[in-house]
Tab-separated table of C-alpha atoms in Angstrom:
chain	number	residue	atom	x	y	z
T	226	MET	CA	-13.816	64.318	14.180
T	227	PRO	CA	-14.307	62.843	10.710
T	228	ASP	CA	-13.466	65.120	7.772
T	229	HIS	CA	-16.681	64.574	5.805
T	230	PRO	CA	-19.733	66.397	7.234
T	231	ARG	CA	-22.049	63.403	6.758
T	232	ILE	CA	-19.807	61.003	8.693
T	233	ILE	CA	-20.518	60.743	12.418
T	234	GLU	CA	-18.689	59.079	15.315
T	235	PHE	CA	-20.433	57.684	18.360
T	236	GLY	CA	-19.976	55.146	21.101
T	237	TYR	CA	-22.014	51.978	20.694
T	238	VAL	CA	-22.749	48.938	22.857
T	239	ASN	CA	-23.480	45.928	20.635
T	240	TRP	CA	-25.756	42.973	21.402
T	241	ARG	CA	-22.827	41.215	23.172
T	242	GLY	CA	-22.393	44.186	25.525
T	243	GLN	CA	-19.113	45.294	23.884
T	244	PHE	CA	-18.453	49.051	23.628
T	245	ALA	CA	-16.672	50.582	20.620
T	246	ILE	CA	-16.448	53.931	18.875
T	247	ARG	CA	-18.134	53.630	15.471
T	248	THR	CA	-17.572	55.789	12.370
T	249	VAL	CA	-20.759	55.807	10.293
T	250	THR	CA	-22.358	57.562	7.336
T	251	PRO	CA	-26.070	57.674	8.267
T	252	ILE	CA	-28.594	56.409	5.722
T	253	ARG	CA	-31.876	56.610	7.655
T	254	ILE	CA	-33.529	56.403	11.051
T	255	TYR	CA	-36.487	54.035	11.219
T	256	TRP	CA	-38.794	52.129	13.584
T	257	GLY	CA	-38.292	48.401	13.227
T	258	ALA	CA	-36.718	45.145	14.372
T	259	THR	CA	-33.755	43.088	13.116
T	260	LYS	CA	-32.027	39.803	13.941
T	261	TYR	CA	-29.885	41.551	16.564
T	262	HIS	CA	-32.633	43.952	17.693
T	263	PRO	CA	-35.722	41.690	17.839
T	264	GLN	CA	-37.885	44.179	19.770
T	265	PRO	CA	-39.311	47.023	17.634
T	266	GLN	CA	-37.413	50.234	18.369
T	267	TRP	CA	-35.758	53.243	16.724
T	268	LEU	CA	-32.787	52.157	14.608
T	269	LEU	CA	-30.073	54.026	12.738
T	270	GLU	CA	-29.123	52.402	9.439
T	271	GLY	CA	-25.730	53.507	8.216
T	272	PHE	CA	-22.532	52.565	6.436
T	273	ASP	CA	-20.031	51.477	9.103
T	274	HIS	CA	-16.582	52.549	7.881
T	275	ASP	CA	-14.765	50.242	10.332
T	276	LYS	CA	-16.773	47.151	9.301
T	277	ASN	CA	-16.966	48.275	5.641
T	278	GLY	CA	-20.680	47.571	5.366
T	279	THR	CA	-24.200	48.669	6.175
T	280	ARG	CA	-25.287	48.118	9.777
T	281	ASP	CA	-28.306	48.884	11.972
T	282	PHE	CA	-27.670	50.535	15.347
T	283	ALA	CA	-30.257	50.697	18.148
T	284	LEU	CA	-30.474	54.368	19.101
T	285	THR	CA	-30.875	53.403	22.778
T	286	ASP	CA	-27.368	51.871	22.611
T	287	CYS	CA	-25.714	54.910	20.957
T	288	ASP	CA	-23.678	57.479	22.900
T	289	PHE	CA	-23.296	60.484	20.618
T	290	ALA	CA	-21.115	62.308	23.176
T	291	ALA	CA	-18.379	59.634	22.924
T	292	ARG	CA	-15.792	60.130	20.160
T	293	ARG	CA	-12.304	58.866	19.313
T	294	ASP	CA	-10.757	62.300	19.817
T	295	ALA	CA	-12.573	63.122	23.065
T	296	GLU	CA	-10.249	63.980	25.925
T	297	GLU	CA	-10.803	62.602	29.390
T	298	ILE	CA	-11.878	65.344	31.775
T	299	ALA	CA	-10.808	65.106	35.423
T	300	PHE	CA	-13.129	66.610	38.035
């Protein structure tokens, strides 16, 4: 888990279908469209610490249960 309380980690599937864990400081949640998300939808704008820049994440592609430090659970 990140040390700063405003930093969040979540799993994300990008527009290419690639999954990665992202470390982000949220800026805002808004309804809109972007180059990579052309259909209007809920988006999370935030500072991506891995990419060192501001990015927009489609909330439908976010998995807030996935984290870097999550342990695999066997059933």
